[in-house]
Coordinates of N, CA, C and O in Angstrom, one line a residue:
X1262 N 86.0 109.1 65.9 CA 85.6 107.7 66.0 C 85.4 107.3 67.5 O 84.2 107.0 67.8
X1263 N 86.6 107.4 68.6 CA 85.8 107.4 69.7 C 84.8 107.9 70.2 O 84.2 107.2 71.0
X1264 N 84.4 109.2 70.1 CA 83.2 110.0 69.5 C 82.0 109.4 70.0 O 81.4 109.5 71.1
X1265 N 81.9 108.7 68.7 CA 81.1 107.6 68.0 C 81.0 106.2 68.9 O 79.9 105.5 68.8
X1266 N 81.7 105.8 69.5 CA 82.0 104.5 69.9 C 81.2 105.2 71.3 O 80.0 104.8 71.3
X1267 N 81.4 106.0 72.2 CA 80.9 107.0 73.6 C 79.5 106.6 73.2 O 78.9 105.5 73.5
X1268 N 79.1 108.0 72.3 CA 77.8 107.7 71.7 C 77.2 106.4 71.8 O 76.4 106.0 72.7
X1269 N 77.5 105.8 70.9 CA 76.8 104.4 70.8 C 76.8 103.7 71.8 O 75.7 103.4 72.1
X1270 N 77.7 103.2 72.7 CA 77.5 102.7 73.8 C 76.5 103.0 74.7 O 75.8 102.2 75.3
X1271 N 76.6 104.5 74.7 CA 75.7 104.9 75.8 C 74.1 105.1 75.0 O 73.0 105.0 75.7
X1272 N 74.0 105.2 73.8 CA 72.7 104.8 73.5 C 72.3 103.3 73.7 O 71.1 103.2 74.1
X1273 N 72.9 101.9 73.5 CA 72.2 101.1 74.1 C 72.3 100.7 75.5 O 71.5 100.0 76.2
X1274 N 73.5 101.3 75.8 CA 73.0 101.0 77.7 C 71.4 101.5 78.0 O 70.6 100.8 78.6
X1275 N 71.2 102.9 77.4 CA 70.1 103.1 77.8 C 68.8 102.9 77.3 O 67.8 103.1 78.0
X1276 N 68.9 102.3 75.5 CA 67.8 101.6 75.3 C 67.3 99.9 76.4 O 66.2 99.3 76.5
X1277 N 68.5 99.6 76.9 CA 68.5 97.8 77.2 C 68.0 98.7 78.5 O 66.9 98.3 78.8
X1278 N 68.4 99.9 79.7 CA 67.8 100.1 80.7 C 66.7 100.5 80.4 O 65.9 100.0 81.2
X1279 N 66.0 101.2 79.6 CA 64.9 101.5 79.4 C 63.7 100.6 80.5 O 63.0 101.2 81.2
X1280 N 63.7 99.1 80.5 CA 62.5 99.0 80.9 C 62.7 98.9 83.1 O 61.9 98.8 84.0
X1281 N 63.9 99.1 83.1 CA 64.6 99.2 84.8 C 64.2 100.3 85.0 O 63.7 100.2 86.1
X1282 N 64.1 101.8 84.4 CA 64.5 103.0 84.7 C 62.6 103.2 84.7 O 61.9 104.1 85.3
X1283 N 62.0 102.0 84.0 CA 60.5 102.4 84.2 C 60.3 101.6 85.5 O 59.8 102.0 86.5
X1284 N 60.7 100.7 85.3 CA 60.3 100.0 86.8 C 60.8 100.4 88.5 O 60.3 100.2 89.6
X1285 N 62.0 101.2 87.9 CA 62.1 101.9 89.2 C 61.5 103.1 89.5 O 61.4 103.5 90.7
X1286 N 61.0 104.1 88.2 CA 59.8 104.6 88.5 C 58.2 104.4 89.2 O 57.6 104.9 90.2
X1287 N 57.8 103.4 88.3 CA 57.0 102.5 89.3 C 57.3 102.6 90.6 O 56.6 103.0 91.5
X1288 N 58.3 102.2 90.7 CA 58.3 101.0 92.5 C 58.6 102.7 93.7 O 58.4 102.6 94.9
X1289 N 59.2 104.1 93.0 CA 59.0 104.7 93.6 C 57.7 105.6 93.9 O 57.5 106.2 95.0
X1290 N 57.0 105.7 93.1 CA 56.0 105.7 93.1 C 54.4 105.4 93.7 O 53.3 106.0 93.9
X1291 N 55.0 104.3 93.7 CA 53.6 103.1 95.1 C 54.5 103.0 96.2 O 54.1 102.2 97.1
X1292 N 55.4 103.6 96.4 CA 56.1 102.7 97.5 C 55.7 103.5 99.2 O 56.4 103.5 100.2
X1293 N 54.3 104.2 98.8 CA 53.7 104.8 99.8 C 52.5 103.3 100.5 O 52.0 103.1 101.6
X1294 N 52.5 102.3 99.1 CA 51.6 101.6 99.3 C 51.7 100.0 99.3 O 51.0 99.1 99.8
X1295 N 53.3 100.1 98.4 CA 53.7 98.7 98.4 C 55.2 99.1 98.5 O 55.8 99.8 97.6
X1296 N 55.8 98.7 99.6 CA 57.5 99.0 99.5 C 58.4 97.9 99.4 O 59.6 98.0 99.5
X1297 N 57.5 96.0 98.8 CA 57.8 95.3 99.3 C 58.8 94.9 97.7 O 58.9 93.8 97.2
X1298 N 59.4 96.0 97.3 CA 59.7 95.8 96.2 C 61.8 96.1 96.2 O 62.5 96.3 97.2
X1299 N 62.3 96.0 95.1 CA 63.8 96.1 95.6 C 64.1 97.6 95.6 O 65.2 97.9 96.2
X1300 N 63.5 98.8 95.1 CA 63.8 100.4 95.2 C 63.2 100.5 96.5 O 63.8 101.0 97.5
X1301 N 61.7 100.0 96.7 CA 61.0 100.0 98.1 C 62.1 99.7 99.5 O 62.5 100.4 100.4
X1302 N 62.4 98.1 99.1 CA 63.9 98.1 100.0 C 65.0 98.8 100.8 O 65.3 98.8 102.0
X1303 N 65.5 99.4 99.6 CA 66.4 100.0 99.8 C 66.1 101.4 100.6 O 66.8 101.9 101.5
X1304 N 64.6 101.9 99.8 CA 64.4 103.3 100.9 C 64.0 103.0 102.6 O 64.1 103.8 103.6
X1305 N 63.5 101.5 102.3 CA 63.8 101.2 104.1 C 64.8 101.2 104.4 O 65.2 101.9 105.4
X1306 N 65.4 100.7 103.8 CA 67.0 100.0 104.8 C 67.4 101.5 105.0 O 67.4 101.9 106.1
X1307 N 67.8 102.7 103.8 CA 68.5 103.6 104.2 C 67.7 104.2 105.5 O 68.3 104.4 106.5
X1308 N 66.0 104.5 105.3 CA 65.6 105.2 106.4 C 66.2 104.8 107.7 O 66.7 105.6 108.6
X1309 N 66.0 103.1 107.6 CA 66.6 102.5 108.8 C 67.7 102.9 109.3 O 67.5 103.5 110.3
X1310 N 68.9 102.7 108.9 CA 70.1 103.1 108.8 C 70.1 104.3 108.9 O 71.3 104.3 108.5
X1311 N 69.9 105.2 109.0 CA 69.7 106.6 109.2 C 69.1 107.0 110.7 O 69.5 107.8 111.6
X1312 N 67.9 105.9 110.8 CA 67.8 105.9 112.6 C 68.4 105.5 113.4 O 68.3 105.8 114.6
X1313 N 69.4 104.3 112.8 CA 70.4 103.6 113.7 C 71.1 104.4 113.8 O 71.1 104.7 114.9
X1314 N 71.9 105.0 113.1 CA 73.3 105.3 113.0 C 73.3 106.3 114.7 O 72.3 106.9 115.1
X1315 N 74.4 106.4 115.3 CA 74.9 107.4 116.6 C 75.4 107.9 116.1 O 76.0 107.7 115.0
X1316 N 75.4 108.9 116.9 CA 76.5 110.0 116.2 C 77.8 110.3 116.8 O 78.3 111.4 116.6
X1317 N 78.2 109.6 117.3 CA 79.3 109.4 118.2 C 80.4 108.7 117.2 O 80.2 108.0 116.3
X1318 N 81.8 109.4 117.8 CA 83.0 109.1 117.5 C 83.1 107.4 117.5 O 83.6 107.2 116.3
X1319 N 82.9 106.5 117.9 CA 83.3 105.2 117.7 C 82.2 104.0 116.9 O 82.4 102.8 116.8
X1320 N 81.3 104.5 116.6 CA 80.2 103.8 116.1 C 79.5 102.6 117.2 O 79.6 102.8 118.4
X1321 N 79.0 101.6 116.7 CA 78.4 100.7 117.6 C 78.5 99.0 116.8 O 78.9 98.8 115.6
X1322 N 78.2 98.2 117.5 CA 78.6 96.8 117.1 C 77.2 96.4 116.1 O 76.1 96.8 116.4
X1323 N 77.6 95.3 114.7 CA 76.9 95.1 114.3 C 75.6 94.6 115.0 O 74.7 95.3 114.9
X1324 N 75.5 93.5 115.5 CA 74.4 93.3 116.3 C 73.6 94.2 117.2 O 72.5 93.9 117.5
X1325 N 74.2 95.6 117.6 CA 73.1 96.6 118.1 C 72.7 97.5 116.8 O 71.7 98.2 116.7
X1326 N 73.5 97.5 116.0 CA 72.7 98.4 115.1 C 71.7 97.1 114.0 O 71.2 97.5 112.9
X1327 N 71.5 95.9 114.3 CA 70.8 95.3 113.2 C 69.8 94.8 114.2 O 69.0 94.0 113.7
X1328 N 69.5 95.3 115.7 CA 68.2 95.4 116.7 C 67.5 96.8 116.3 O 66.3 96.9 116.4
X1329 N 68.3 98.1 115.8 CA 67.9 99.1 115.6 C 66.8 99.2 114.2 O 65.7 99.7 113.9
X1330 N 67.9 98.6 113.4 CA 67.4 99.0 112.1 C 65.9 97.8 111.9 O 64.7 98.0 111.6
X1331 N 66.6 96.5 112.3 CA 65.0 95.6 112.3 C 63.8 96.2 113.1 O 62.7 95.8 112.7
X1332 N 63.7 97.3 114.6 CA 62.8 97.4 115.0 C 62.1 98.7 114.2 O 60.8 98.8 114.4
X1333 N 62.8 99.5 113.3 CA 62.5 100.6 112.7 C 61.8 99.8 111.4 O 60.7 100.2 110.9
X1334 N 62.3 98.9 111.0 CA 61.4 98.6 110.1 C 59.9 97.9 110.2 O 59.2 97.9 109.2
X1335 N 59.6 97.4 111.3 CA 58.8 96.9 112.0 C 57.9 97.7 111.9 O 56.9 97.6 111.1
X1336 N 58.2 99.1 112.9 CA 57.6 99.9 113.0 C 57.0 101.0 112.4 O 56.0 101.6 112.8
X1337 N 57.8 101.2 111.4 CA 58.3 102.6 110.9 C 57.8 102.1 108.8 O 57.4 102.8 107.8
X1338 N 58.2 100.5 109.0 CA 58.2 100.7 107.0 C 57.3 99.1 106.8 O 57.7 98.3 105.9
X1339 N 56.0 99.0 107.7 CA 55.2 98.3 107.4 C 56.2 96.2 107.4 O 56.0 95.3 106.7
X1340 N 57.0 96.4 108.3 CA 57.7 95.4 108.3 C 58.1 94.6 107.2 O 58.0 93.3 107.1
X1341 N 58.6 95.5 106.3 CA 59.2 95.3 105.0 C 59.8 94.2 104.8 O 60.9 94.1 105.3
X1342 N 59.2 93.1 104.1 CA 60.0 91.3 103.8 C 61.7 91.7 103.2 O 62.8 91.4 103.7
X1343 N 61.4 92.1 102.3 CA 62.6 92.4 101.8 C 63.6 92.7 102.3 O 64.6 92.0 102.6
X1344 N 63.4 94.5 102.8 CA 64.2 95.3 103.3 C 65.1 94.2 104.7 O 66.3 94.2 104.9
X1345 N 64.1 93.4 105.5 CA 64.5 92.5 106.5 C 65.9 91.7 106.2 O 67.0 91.7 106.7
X1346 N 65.3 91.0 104.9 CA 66.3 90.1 104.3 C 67.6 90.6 104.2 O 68.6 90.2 104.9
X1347 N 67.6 91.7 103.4 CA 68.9 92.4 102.9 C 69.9 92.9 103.8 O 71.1 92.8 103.6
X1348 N 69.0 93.7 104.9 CA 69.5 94.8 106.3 C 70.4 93.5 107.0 O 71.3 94.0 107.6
X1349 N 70.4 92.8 107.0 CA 71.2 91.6 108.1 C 72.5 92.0 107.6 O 73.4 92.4 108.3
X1350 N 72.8 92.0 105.8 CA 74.0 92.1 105.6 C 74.8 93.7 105.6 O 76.0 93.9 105.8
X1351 N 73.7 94.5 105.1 CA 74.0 95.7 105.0 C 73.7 97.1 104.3 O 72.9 96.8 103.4
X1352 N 73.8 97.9 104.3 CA 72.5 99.1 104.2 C 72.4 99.6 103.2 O 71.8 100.7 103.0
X1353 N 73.1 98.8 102.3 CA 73.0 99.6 100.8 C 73.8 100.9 100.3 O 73.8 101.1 99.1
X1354 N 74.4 101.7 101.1 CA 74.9 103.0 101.0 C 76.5 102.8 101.6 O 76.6 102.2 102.7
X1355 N 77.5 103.2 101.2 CA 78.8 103.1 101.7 C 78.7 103.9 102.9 O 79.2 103.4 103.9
X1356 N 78.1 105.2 103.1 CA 78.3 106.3 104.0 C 77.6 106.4 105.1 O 77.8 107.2 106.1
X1357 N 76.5 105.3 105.0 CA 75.4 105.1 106.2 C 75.8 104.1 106.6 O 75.8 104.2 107.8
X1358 N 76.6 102.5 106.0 CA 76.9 101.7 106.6 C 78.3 102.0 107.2 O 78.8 101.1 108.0
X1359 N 79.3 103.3 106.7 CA 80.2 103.3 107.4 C 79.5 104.5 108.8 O 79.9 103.9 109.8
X1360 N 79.1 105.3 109.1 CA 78.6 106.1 110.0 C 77.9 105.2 111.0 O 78.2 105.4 112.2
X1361 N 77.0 104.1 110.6 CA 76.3 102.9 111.6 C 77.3 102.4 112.2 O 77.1 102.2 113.4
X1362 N 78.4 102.1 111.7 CA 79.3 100.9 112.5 C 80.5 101.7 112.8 O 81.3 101.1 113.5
X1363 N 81.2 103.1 112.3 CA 82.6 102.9 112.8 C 82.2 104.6 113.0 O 83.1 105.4 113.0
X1364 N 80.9 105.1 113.3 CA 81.0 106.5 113.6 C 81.5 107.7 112.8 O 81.5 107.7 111.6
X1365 N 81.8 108.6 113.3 CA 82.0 110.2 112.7 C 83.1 109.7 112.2 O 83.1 109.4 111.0
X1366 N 84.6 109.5 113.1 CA 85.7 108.8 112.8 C 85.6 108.3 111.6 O 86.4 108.7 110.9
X1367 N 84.8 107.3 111.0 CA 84.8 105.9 110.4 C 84.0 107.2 108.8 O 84.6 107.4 107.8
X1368 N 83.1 107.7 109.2 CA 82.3 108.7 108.1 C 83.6 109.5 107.6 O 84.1 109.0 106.6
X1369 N 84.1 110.4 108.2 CA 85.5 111.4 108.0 C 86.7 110.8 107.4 O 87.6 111.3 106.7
X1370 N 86.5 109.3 108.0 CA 87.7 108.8 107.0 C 87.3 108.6 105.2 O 88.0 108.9 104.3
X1371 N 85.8 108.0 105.1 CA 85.2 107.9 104.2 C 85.4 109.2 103.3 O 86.1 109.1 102.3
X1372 N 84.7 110.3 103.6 CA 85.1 111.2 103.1 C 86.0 111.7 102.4 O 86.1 111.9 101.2
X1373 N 87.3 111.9 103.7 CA 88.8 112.0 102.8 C 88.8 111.5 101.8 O 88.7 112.1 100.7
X1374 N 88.8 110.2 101.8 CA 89.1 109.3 101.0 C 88.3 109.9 99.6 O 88.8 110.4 98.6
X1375 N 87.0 109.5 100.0 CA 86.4 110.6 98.4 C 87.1 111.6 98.1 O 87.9 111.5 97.2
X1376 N 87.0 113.0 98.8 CA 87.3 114.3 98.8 C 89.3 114.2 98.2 O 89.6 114.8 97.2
X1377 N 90.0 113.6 98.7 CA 91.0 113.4 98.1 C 91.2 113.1 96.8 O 91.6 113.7 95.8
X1378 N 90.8 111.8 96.9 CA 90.5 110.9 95.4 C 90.0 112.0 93.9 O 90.4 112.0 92.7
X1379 N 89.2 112.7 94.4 CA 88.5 114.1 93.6 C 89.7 114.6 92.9 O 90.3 114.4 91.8
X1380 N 90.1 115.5 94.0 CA 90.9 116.6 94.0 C 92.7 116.0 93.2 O 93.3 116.7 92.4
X1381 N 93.0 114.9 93.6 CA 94.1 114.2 92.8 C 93.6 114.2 91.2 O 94.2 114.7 90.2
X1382 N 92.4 113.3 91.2 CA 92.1 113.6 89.7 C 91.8 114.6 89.1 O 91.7 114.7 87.9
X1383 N 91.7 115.7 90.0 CA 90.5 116.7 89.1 C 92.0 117.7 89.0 O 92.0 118.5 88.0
X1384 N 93.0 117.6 89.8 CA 94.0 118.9 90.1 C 94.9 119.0 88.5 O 96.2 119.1 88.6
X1385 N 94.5 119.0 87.6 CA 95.7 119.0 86.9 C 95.4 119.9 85.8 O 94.3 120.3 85.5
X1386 N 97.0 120.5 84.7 CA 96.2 121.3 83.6 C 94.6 120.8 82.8 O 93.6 121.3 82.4
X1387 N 95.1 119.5 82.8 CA 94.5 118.9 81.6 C 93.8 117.9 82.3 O 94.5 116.9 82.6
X1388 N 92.2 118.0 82.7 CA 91.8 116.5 83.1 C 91.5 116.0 82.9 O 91.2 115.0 83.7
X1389 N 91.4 115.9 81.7 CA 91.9 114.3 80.6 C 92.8 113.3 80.2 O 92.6 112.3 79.7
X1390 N 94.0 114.2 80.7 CA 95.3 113.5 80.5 C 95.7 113.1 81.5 O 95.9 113.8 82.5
X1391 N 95.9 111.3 81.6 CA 96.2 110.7 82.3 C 95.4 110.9 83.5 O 95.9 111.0 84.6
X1392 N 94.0 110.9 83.4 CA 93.0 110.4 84.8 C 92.0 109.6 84.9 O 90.8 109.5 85.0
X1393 N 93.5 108.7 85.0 CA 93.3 107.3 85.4 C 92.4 107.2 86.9 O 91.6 106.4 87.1
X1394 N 92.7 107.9 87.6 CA 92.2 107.8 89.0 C 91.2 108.5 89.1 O 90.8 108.6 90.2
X1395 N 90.4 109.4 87.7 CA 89.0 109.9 87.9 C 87.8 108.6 87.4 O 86.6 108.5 87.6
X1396 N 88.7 107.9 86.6 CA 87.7 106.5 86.4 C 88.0 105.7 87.5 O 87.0 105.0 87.5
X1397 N 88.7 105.5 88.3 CA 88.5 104.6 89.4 C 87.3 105.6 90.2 O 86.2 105.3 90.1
X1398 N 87.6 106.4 90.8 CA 87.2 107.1 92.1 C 85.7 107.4 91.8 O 84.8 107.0 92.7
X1399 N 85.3 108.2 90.5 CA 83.8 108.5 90.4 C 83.3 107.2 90.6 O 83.0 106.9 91.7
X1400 N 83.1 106.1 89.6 CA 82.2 105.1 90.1 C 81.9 104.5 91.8 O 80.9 104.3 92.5
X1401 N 83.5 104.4 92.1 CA 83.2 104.1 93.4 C 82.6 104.9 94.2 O 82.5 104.3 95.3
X1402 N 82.0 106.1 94.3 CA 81.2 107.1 94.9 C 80.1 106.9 94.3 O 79.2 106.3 95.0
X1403 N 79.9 107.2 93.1 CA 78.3 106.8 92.3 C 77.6 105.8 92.9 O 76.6 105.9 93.6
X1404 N 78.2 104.6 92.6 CA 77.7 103.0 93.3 C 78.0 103.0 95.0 O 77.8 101.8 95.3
X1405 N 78.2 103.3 95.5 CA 78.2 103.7 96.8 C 77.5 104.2 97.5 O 77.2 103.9 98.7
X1406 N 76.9 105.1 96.8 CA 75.1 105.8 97.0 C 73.7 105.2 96.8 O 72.5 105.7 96.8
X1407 N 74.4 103.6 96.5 CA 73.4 102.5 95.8 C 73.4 101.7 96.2 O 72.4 101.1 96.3
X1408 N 74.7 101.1 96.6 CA 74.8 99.3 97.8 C 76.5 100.1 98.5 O 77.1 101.2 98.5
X1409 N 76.8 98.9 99.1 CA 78.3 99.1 99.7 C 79.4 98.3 99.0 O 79.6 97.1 98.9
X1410 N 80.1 99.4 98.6 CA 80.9 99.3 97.7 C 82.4 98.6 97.7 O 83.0 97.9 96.9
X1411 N 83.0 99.3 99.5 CA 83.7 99.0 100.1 C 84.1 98.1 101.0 O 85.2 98.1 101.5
X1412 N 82.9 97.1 101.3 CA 82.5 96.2 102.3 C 83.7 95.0 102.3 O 84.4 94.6 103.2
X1413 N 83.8 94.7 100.8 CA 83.9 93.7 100.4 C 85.9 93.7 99.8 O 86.4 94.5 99.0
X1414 N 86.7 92.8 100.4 CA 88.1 93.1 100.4 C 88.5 92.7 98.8 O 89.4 93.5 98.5
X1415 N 88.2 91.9 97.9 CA 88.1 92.1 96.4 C 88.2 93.9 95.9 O 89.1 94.5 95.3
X1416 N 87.0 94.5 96.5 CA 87.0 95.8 95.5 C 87.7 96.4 96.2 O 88.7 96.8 95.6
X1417 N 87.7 96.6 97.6 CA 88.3 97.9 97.9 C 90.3 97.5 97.4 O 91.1 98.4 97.4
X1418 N 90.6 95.9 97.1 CA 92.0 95.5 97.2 C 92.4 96.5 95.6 O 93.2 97.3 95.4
X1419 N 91.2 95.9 94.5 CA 91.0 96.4 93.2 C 91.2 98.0 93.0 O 92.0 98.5 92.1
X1420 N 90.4 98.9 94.0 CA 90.4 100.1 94.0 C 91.5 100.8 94.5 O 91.8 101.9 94.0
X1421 N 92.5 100.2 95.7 CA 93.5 100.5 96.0 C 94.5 100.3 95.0 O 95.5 101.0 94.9
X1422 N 94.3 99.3 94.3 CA 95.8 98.6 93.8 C 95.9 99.4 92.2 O 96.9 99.6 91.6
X1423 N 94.1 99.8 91.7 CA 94.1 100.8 90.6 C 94.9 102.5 91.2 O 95.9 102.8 90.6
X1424 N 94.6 103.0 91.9 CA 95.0 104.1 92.5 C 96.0 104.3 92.4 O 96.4 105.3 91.7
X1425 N 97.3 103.3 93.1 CA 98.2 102.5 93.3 C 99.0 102.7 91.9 O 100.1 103.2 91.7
X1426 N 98.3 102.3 91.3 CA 99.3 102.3 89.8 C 99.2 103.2 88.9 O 99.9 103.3 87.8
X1427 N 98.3 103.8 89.5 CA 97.7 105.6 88.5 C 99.1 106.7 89.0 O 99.8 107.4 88.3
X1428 N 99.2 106.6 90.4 CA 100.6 107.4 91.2 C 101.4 107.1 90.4 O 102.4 107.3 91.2
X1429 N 102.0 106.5 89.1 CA 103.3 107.1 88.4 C 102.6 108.1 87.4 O 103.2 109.1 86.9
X1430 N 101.1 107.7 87.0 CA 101.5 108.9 85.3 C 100.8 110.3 86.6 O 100.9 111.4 86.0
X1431 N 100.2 110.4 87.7 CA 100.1 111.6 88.2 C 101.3 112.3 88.5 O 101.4 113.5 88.6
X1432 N 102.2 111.5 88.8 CA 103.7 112.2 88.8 C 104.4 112.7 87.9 O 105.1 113.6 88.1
X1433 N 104.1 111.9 86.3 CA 104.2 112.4 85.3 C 103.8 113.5 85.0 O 104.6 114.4 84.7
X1434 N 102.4 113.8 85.2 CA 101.7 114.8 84.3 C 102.0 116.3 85.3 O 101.3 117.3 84.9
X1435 N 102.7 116.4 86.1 CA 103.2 117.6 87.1 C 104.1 118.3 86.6 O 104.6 119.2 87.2

């Protein structure tokens, strides 16, 4: 029966995405020719963010990396309306906007934090039993790769405080 309930769900998520999954085909597509679109966007901002970012242990202040990334788009992505808009607040990607602003330091912590989170869920006989903390942790990486996930003190309070309460049945299941 849950089975069945998996199945079904995930067949109309993806009948109702159906016409997103065409449109973001599209927009990657032309976005040699029109980027002024929201997938168009996002491949600016990341590019951008990718030229901003130093590579240096301490990162740099928002205001020098949002002179970087606005002149890269200027220059570099046809002075994208959009991408402008959005980049003020932030770069779409958890790992570009932590690497822009808090550096290698700020990236490595990021990581642990994935690379941990993994390995607690994934470490057990049975990884189905009681992993609770593989449904917290995958999304937050998945969607992470798509806006910033952790920016905001709501989720990351949410994602800590799920984690948080998963540490008795991973104690259990040992």
């Amino acid at each position: 029966m849950f089975t069945v309930i998996i199945f079904t769900g995930a067949a109309t998520v993806l009948y109702f995405s159906w016409d997103r999954i065409s449109q973001i085909q599209t927009d990657i597509a032309e976005y040699h020719t029109n980027n002024d679109t929201s997938v168009g966007a996002r491949l600016s901002i990341w590019k951008s963010g990718w030229y901003s970012s130093q590579f240096n242990l301490l990162g740099q202040s928002t205001d020098k990396r949002y002179q970087k990334v606005e002149e890269y788009i200027r220059q570099h992505e046809r002075g994208n309306l959009e991408a402008m808009r959005n980049v003020a607040y932030h770069l779409h990607n958890d790992m570009l906007e932590t690497l822009s602003l808090q550096g290698m330091f700020g990236l490595f912590s990021l990581l642990c934090f994935y690379l941990f989170g993994l390995y607690f869920s994934l470490n057990r006989k049975n990884v189905f039993e009681n992993s609770g903390t593989l449904f917290v942790i995958c999304p937050v990486i998945v969607f992470g790769f798509t806006d910033v996930v952790l920016i905001q003190s709501n989720t990351a309070l949410v994602v800590v405080t799920s984690l948080a309460l998963s540490l008795p049945l991973l104690k259990r299941s040992y």
